[in-house]
CSV table of C-alpha atoms in Angstrom, one decimal:
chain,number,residue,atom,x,y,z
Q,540,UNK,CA,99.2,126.1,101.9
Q,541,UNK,CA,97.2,126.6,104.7
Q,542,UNK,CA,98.5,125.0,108.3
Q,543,UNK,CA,95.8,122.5,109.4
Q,544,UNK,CA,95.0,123.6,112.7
Q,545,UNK,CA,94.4,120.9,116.1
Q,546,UNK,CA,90.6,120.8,117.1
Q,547,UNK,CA,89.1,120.9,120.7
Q,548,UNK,CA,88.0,117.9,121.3
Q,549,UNK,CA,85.4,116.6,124.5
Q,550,UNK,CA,84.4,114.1,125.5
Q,551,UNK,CA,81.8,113.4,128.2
Q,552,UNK,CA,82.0,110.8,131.0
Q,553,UNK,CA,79.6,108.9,129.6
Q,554,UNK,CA,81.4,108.2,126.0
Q,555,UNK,CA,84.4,108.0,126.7
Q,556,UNK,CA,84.1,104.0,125.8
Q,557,UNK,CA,83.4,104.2,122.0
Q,558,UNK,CA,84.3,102.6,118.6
Q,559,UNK,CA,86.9,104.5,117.2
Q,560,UNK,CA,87.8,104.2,112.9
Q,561,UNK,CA,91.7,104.1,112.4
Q,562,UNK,CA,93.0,107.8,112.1
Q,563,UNK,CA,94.8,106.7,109.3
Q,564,UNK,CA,91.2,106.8,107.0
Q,565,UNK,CA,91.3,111.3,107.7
Q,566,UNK,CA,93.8,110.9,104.7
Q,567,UNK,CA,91.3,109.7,102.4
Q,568,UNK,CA,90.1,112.5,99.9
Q,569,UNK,CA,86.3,112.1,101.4
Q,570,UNK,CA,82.9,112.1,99.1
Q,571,UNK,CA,80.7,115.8,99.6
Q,572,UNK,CA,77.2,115.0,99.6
Q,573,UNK,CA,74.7,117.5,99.6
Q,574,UNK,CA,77.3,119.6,100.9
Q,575,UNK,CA,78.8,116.9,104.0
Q,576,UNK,CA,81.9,115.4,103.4
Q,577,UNK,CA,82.8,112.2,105.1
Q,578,UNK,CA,85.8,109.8,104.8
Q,579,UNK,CA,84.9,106.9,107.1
Q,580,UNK,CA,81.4,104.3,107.3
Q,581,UNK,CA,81.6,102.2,109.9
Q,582,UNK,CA,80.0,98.6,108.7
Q,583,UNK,CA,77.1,97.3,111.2
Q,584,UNK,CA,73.8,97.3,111.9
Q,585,UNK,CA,74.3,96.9,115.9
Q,586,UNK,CA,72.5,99.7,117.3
Q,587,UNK,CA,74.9,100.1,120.6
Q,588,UNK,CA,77.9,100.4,118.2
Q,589,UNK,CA,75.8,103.0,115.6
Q,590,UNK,CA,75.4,104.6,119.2
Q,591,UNK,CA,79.0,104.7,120.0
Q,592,UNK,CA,81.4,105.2,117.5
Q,593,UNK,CA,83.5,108.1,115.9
Q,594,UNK,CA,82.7,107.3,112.3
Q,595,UNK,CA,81.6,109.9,109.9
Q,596,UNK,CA,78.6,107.6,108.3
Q,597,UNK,CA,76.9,103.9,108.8
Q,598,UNK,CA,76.6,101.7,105.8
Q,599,UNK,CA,74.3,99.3,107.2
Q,600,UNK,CA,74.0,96.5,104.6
Q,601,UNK,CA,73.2,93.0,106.0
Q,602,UNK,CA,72.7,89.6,104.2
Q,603,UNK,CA,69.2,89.8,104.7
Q,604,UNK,CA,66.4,90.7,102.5
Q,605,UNK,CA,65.6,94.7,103.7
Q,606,UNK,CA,63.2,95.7,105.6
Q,607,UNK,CA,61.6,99.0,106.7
Q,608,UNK,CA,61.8,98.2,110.3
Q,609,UNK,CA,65.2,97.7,110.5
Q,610,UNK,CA,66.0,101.1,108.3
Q,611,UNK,CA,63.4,102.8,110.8
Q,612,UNK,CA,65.4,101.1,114.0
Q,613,UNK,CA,68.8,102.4,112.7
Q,614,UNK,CA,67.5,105.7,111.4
Q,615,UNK,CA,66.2,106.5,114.7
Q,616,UNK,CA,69.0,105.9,116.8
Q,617,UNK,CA,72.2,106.9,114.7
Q,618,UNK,CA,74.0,110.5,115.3
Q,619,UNK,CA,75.4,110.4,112.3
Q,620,UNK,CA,74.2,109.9,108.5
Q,621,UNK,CA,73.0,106.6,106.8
Q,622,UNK,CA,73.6,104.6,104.1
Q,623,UNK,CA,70.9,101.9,104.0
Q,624,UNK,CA,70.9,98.5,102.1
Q,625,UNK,CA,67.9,98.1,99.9
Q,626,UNK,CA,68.7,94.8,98.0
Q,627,UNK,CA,69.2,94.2,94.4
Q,628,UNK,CA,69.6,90.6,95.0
Q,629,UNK,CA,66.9,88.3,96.7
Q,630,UNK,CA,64.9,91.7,97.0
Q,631,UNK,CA,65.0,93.8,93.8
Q,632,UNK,CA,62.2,95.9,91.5
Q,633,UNK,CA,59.4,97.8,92.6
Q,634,UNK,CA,59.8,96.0,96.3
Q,635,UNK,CA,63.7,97.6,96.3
Q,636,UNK,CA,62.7,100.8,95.0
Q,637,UNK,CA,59.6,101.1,97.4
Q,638,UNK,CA,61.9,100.7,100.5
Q,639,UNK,CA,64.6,103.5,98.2
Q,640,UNK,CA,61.7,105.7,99.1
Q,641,UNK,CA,61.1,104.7,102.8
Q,642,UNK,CA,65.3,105.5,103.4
Q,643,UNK,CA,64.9,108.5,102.0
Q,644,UNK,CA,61.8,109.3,103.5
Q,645,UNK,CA,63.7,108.5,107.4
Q,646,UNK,CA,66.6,110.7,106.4
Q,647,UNK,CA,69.0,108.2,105.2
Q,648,UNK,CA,72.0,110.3,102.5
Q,649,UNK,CA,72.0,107.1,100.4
Q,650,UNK,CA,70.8,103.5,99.6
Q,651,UNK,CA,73.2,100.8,98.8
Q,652,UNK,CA,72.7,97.7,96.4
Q,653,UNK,CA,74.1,94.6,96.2
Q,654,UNK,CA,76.5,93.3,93.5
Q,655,UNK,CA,73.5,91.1,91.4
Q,656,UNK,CA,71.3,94.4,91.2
Q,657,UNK,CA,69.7,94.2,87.6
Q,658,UNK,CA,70.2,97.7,85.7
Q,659,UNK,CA,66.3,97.9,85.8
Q,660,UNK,CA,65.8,98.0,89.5
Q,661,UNK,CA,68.7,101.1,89.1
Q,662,UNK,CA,66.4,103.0,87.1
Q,663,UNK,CA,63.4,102.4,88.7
Q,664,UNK,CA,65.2,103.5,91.9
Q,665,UNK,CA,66.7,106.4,89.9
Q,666,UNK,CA,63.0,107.6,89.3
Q,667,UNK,CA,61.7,107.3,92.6
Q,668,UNK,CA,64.1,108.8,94.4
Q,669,UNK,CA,66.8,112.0,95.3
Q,670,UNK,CA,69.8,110.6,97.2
Q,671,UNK,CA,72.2,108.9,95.9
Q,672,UNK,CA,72.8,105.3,94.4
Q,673,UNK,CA,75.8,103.4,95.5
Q,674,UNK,CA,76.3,99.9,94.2
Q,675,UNK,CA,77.9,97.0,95.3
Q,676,UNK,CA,81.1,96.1,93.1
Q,677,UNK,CA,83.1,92.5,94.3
Q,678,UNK,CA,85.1,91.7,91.0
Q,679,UNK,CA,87.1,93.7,88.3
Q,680,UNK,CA,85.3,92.2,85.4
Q,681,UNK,CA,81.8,94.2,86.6
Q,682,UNK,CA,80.5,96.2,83.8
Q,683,UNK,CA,80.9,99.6,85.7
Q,684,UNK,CA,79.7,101.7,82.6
Q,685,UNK,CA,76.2,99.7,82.4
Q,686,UNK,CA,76.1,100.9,86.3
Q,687,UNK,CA,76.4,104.4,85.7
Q,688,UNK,CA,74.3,104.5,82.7
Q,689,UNK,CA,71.3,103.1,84.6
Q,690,UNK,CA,71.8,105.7,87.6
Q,691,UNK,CA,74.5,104.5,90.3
Q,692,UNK,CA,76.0,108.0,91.6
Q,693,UNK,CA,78.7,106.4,94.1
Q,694,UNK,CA,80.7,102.6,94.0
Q,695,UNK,CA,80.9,100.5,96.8
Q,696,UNK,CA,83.9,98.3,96.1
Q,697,UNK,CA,84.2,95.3,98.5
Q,698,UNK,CA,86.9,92.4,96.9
Q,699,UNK,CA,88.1,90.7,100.3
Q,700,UNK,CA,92.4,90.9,99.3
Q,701,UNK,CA,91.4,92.6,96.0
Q,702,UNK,CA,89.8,95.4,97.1
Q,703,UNK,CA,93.0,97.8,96.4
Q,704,UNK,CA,93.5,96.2,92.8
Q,705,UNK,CA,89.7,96.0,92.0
Q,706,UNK,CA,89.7,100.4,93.0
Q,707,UNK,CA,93.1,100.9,91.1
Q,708,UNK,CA,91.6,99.2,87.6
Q,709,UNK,CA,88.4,101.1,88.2
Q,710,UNK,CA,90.0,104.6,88.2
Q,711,UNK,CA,92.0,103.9,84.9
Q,712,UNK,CA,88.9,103.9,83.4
Q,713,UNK,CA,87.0,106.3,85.9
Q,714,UNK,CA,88.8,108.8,87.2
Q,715,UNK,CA,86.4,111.1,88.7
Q,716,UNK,CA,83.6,108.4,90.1
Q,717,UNK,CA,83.3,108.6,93.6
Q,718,UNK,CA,85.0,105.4,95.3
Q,719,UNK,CA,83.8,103.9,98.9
Q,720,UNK,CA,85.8,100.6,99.4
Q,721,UNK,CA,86.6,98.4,102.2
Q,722,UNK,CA,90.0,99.2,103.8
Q,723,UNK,CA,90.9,95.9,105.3
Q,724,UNK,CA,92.4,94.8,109.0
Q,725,UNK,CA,95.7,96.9,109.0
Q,726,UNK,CA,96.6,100.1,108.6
Q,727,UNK,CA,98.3,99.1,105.3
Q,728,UNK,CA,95.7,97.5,103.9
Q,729,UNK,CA,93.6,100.8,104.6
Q,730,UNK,CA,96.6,103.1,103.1
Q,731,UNK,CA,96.9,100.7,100.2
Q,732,UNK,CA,93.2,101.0,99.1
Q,733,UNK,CA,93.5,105.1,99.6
Q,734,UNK,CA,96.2,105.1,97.3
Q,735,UNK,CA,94.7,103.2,95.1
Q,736,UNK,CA,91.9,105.6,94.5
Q,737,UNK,CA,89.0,105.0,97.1
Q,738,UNK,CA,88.0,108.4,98.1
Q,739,UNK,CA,86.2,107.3,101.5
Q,740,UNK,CA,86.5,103.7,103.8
Q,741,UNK,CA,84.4,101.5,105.4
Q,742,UNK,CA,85.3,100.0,108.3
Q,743,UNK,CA,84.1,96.9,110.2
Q,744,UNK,CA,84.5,97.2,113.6
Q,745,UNK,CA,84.7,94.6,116.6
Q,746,UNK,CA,81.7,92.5,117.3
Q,747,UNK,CA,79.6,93.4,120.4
Q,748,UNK,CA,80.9,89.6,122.1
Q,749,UNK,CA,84.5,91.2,121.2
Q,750,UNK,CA,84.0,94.2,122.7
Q,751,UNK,CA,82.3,93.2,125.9
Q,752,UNK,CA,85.0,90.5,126.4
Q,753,UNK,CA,88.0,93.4,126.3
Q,754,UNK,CA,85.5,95.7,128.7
Q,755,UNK,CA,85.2,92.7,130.8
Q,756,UNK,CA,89.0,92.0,131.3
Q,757,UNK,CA,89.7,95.5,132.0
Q,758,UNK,CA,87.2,94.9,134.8
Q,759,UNK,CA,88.5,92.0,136.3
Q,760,UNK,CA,92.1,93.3,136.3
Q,761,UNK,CA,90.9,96.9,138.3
Q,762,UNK,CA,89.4,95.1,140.6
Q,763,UNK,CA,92.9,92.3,141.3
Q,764,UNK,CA,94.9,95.8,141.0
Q,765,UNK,CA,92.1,97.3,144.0
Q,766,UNK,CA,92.5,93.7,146.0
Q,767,UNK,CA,96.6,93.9,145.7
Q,768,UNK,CA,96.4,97.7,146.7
Q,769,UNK,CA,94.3,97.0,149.6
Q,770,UNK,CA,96.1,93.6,150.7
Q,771,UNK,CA,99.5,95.8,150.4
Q,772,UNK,CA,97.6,98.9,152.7
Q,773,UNK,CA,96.8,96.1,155.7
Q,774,UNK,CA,100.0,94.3,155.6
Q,775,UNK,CA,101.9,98.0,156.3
Q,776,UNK,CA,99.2,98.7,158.9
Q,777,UNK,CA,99.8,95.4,160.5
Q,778,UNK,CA,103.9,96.1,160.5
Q,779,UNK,CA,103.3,99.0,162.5
């Protein structure tokens, strides 16, 4: 076996605040698509954190009926690939497979459907377009075979506590269909659903209010650590 060797790593002054996925997700097998492998999506369609983060993909699925715009907004600011939501729910049919196209069209490596998707909008997706179709699974008892047979390529499993369970019964049947699943808070929850069989892990990270809250405190504590140091400068100037 070959040693994995460390990588350089940099990171500029200006990035060096940024959403970072849980290490623990490299361990995941990954999903190659057109010849780009990635392991970790992180789960948003906040354009600062599509800006900053460490994540090998975006899904950015929202519960919303889809629009171009927003596909367009995220397209042009994200570094890294995306997975775009194009319905299958409120939104499906020609209107679903119409917008397939537009996400390919702005560079996206896959759409993504939501658990209610009928087979027909897969096919008619299927025909339009070249990237890949992931769908949406939430239970165990989803008819994974009728998926495939109209088109999906990848499976997006997302079953709240039985996420890991839902991926295990899957790859009984399925042992070769690529698995994306949501990993959970913990980093046991994440290496559960690994083992289970998901092959790559979404990740939802801290909301923006979160996020600026933690920057904020950090802020407010440098500047009481600068008033102390100071205050404790003056009183040994006034001793001497």
């Amino acid at each position: 076996m070959v040693a994995k060797k460390d990588s350089p790593s940099i990171t500029t002054d200006l990035r060096k605040h940024y959403v970072a996925v849980p290490e623990i997700i490299d361990t995941a097998s990954g999903i190659i698509i057109n010849g780009k492998r990635f392991r970790s999506l992180i789960f948003t369609t906040d354009i600062a954190i599509i800006m900053n983060n460490d994540a090998d993909a975006v899904i950015a699925v929202y519960p919303f009926s889809p629009h171009p715009a927003i596909i367009q907004g995220i397209t042009n600011v994200a570094n890294m690939p995306v997975l775009a939501g194009v319905g299958g729910g409120i939104t499906n049919g020609h209107r679903s497979a119409n917008i397939a196209l537009f996400a390919e069209a702005h560079g996206c490596m896959g759409v993504v459907l939501n658990a209610p998707t009928p087979k027909e909008t897969y096919r008619a997706i299927d025909k339009l377009i070249d990237i890949p179709i992931i769908s949406t699974v939430v239970s165990e008892f989803t008819d994974i075979q009728e998926k495939l047979d109209a088109g999906v390529d990848i499976l997006n499993v997302s079953g709240a506590a039985k996420t890991a369970h839902i991926v295990r019964e899957i790859r009984k049947k399925f042992p070769k269909v690529p698995i994306i699943a949501t990993g959970g808070p913990t980093e046991e929850s994440i290496k559960a659903t690994i083992a289970a069989g998901a092959n790559a892990i979404t990740y939802t990270p801290p909301s923006n209010g979160k996020l600026f809250s933690d920057l904020m405190k950090r802020y407010r504590q440098e500047e009481e650590d600068f008033y102390d140091e100071q205050k404790a400068l003056k009183e040994e100037e006034n001793k001497n």
